[in-house]
PDB file of C-alpha atoms in Angstrom:
ATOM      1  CA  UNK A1426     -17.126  28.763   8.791  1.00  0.00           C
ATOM      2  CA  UNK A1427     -14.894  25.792   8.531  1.00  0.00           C
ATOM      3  CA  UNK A1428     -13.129  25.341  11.771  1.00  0.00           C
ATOM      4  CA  UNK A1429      -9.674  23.920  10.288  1.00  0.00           C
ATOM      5  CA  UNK A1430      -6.754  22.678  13.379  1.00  0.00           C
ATOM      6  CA  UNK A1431      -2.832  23.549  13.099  1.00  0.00           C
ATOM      7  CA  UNK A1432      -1.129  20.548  11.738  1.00  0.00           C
ATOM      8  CA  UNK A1433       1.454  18.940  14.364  1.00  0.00           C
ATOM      9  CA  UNK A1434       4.930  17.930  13.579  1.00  0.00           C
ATOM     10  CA  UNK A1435       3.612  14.108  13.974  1.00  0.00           C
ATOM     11  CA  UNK A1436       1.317  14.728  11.353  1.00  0.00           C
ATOM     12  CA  UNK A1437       3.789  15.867   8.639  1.00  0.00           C
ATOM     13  CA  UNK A1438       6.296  12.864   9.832  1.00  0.00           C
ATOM     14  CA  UNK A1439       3.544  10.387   9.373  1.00  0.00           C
ATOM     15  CA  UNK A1440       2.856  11.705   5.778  1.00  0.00           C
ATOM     16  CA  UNK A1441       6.634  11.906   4.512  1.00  0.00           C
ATOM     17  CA  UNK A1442       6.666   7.970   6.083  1.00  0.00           C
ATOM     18  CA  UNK A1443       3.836   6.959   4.263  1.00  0.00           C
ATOM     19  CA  UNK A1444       4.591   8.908   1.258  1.00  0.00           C
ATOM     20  CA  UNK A1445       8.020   6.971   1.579  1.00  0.00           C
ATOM     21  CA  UNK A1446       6.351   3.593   2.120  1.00  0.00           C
ATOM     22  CA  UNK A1447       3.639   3.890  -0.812  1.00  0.00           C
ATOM     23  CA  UNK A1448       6.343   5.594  -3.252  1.00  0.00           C
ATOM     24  CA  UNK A1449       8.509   2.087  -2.642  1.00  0.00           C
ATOM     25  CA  UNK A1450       5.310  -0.079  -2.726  1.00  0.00           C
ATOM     26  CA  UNK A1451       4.954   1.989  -6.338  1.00  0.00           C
ATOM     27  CA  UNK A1452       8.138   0.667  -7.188  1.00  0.00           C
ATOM     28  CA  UNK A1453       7.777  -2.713  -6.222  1.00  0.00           C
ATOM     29  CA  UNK A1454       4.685  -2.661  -8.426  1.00  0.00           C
ATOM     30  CA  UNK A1455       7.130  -1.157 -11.306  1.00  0.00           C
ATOM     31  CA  UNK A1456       9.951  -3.849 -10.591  1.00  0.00           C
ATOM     32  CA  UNK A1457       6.974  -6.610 -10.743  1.00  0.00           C
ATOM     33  CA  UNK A1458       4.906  -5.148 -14.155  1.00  0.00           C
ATOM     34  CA  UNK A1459       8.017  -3.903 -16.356  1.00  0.00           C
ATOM     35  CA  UNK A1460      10.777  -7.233 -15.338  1.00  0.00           C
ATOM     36  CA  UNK A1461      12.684  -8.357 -18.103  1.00  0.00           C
ATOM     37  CA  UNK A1462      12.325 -12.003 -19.657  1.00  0.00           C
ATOM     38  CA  UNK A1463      15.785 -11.868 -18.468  1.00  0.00           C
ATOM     39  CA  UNK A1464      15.314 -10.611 -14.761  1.00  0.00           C
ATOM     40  CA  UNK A1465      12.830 -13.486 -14.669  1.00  0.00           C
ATOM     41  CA  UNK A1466      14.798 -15.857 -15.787  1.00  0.00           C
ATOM     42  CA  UNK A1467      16.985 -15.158 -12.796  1.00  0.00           C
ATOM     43  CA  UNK A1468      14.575 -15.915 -10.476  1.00  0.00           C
ATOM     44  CA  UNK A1469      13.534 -19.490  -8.583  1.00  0.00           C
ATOM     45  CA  UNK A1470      11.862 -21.741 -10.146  1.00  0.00           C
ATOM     46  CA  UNK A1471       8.932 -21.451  -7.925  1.00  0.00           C
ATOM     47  CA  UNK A1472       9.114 -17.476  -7.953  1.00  0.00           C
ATOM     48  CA  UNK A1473       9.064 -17.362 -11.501  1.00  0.00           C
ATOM     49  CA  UNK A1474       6.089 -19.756 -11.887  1.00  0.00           C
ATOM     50  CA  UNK A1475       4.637 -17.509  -9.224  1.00  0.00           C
ATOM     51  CA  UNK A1476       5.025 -14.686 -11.322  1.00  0.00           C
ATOM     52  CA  UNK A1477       4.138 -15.847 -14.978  1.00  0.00           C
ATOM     53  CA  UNK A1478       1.058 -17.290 -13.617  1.00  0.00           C
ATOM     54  CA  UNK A1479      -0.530 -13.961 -11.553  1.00  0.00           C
ATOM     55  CA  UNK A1480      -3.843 -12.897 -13.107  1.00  0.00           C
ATOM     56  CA  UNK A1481      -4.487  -9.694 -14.571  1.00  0.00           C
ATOM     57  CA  UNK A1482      -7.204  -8.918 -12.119  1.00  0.00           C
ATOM     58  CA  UNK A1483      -4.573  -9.997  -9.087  1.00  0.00           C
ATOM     59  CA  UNK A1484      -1.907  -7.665 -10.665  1.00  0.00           C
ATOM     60  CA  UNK A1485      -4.204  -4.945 -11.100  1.00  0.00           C
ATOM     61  CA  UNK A1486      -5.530  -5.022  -7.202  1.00  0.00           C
ATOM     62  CA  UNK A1487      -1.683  -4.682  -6.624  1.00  0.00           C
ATOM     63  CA  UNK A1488      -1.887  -1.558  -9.060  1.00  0.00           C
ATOM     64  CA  UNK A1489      -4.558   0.206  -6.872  1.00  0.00           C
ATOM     65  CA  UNK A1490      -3.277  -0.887  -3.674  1.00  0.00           C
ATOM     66  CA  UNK A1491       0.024   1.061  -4.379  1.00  0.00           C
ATOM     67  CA  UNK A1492      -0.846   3.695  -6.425  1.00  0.00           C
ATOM     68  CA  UNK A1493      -4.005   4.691  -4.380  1.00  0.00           C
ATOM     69  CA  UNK A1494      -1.788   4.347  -1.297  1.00  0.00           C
ATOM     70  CA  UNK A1495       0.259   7.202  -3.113  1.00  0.00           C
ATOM     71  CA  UNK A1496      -2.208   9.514  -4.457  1.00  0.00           C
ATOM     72  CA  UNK A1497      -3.679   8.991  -0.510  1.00  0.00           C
ATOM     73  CA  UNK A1498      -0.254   9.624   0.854  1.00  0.00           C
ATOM     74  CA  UNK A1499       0.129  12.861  -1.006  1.00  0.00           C
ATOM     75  CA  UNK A1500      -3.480  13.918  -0.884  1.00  0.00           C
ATOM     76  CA  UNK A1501      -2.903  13.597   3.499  1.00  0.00           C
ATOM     77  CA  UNK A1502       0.031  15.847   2.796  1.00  0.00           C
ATOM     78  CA  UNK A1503      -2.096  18.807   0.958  1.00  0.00           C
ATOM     79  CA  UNK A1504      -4.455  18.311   3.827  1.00  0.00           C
ATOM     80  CA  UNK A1505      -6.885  17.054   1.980  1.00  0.00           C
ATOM     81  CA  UNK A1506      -9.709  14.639   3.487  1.00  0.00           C
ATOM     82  CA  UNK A1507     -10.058  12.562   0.436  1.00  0.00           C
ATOM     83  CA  UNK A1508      -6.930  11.165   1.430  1.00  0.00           C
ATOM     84  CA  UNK A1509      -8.846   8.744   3.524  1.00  0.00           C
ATOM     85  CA  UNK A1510     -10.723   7.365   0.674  1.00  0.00           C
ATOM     86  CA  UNK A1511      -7.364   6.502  -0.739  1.00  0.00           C
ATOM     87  CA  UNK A1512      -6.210   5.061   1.841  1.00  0.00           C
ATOM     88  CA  UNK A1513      -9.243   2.742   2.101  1.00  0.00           C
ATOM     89  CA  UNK A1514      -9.168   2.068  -1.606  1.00  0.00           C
ATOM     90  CA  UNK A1515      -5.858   0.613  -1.270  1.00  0.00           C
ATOM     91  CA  UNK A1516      -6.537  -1.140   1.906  1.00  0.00           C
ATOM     92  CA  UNK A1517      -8.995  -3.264  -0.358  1.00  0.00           C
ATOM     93  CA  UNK A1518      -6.582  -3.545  -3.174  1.00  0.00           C
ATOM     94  CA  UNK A1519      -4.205  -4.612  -0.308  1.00  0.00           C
ATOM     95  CA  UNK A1520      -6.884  -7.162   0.396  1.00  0.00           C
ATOM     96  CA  UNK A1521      -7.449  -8.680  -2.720  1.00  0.00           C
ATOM     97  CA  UNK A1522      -4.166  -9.127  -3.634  1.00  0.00           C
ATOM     98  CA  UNK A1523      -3.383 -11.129  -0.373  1.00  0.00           C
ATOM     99  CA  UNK A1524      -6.074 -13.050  -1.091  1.00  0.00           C
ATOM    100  CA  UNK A1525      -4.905 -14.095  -4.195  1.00  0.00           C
ATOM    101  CA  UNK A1526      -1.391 -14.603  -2.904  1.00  0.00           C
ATOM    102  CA  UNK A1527      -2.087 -16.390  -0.097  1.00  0.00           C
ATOM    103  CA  UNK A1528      -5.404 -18.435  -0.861  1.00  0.00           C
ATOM    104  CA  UNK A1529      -5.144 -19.038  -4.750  1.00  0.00           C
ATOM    105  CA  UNK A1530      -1.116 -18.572  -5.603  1.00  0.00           C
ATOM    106  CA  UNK A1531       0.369 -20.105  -2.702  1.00  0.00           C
ATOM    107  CA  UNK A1532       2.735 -17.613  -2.022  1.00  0.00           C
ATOM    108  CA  UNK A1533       3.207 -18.857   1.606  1.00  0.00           C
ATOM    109  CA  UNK A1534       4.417 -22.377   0.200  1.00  0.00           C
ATOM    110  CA  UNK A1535       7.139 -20.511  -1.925  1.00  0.00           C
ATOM    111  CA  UNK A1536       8.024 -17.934   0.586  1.00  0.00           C
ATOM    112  CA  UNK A1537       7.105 -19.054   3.939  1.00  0.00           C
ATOM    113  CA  UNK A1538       6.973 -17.824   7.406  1.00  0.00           C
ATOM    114  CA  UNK A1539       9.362 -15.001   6.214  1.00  0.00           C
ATOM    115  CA  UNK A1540       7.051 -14.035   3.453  1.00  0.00           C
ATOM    116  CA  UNK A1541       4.729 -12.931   6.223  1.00  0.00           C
ATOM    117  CA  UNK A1542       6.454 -10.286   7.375  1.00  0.00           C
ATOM    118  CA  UNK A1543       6.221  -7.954   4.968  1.00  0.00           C
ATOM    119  CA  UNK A1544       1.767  -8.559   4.348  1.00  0.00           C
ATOM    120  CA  UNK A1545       1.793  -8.164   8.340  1.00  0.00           C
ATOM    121  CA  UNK A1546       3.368  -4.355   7.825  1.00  0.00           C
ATOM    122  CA  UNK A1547       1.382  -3.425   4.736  1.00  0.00           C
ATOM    123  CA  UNK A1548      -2.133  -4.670   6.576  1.00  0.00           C
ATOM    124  CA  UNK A1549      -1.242  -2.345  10.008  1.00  0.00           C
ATOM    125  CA  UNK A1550       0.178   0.829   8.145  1.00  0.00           C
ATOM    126  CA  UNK A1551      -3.224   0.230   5.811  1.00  0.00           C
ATOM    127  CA  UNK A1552      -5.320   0.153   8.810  1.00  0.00           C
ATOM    128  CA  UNK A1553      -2.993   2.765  10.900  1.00  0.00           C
ATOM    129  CA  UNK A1554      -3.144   5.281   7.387  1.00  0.00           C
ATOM    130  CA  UNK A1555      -6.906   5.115   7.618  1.00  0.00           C
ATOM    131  CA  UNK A1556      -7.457   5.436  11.188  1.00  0.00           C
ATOM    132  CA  UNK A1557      -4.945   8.288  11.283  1.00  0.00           C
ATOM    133  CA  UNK A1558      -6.781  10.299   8.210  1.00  0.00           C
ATOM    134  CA  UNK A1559      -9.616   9.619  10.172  1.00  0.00           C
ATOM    135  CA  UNK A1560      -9.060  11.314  13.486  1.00  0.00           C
ATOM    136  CA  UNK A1561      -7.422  13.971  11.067  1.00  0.00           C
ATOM    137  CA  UNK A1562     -10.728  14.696   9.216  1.00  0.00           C
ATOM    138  CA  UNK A1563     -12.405  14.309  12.905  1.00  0.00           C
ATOM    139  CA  UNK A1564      -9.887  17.021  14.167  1.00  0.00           C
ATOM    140  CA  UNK A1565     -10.302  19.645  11.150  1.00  0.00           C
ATOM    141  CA  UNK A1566      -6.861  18.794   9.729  1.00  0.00           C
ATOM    142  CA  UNK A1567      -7.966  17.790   6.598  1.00  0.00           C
ATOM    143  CA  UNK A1568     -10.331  19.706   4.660  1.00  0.00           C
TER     144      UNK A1568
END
């Protein structure tokens, strides 16, 4: 027999937040895949460039690192312990896309010290979303 724990409120506020976080990381992939010539041609100089220039295999570690995020977010939510592996599938798209930002594109150089910010958050809630799933699958909370 499967010894399964009560969920606690902090558990269902952490899912709706990451569900909320991945489901606007989704989006953000969305806004970046479908722009517009016309949307782009709005943009900086430099953030255009940026843009026309990002590999398939960059765009498509963006791809999983959002959309695994999300399946992972809503997989924690049915209680289910794959959610982890979701989570750490992301973390890795998460990963290489930095890389690519940071070492190849030079996205620091077009955004800088302010374009840190927001890589800082995703890395922590990616490590925080697998650590938490973890001590959930530890605890019987996710099945």
């Amino acid at each position: 027999m499967h010894n399964s724990q009560k969920t606690t409120t902090w558990f269902w506020v952490l899912g709706v937040l990451f569900f909320i976080w991945n489901a606007m990381g989704a989006m953000a992939y969305l806004g970046q895949a479908l722009i517009t010539p016309e949307q782009l041609a709005l943009l900086p100089e430099d953030q255009r460039a940026l843009l026309e220039m990002t590999p398939a295999w960059a765009t498509s570690a963006f791809a999983i690192a959002v959309w695994g995020g999300l399946v992972g977010a809503i997989l924690m939510l049915l209680r289910k312990a794959f959610s982890q592996l979701m989570f750490m599938a992301s973390f890795v798209g998460v990963l290489v896309q930095m890389f690519y930002n940071f070492f190849i594109a030079g996205a620091y150089d077009v955004y800088g010290p302010g374009g840190l910010i927001m890589p800082v958050m995703v890395l922590i809630i990616g490590i925080y979303s697998i650590y938490y799933t973890g001590q959930c699958k530890a605890n019987g909370i996710l099945r």
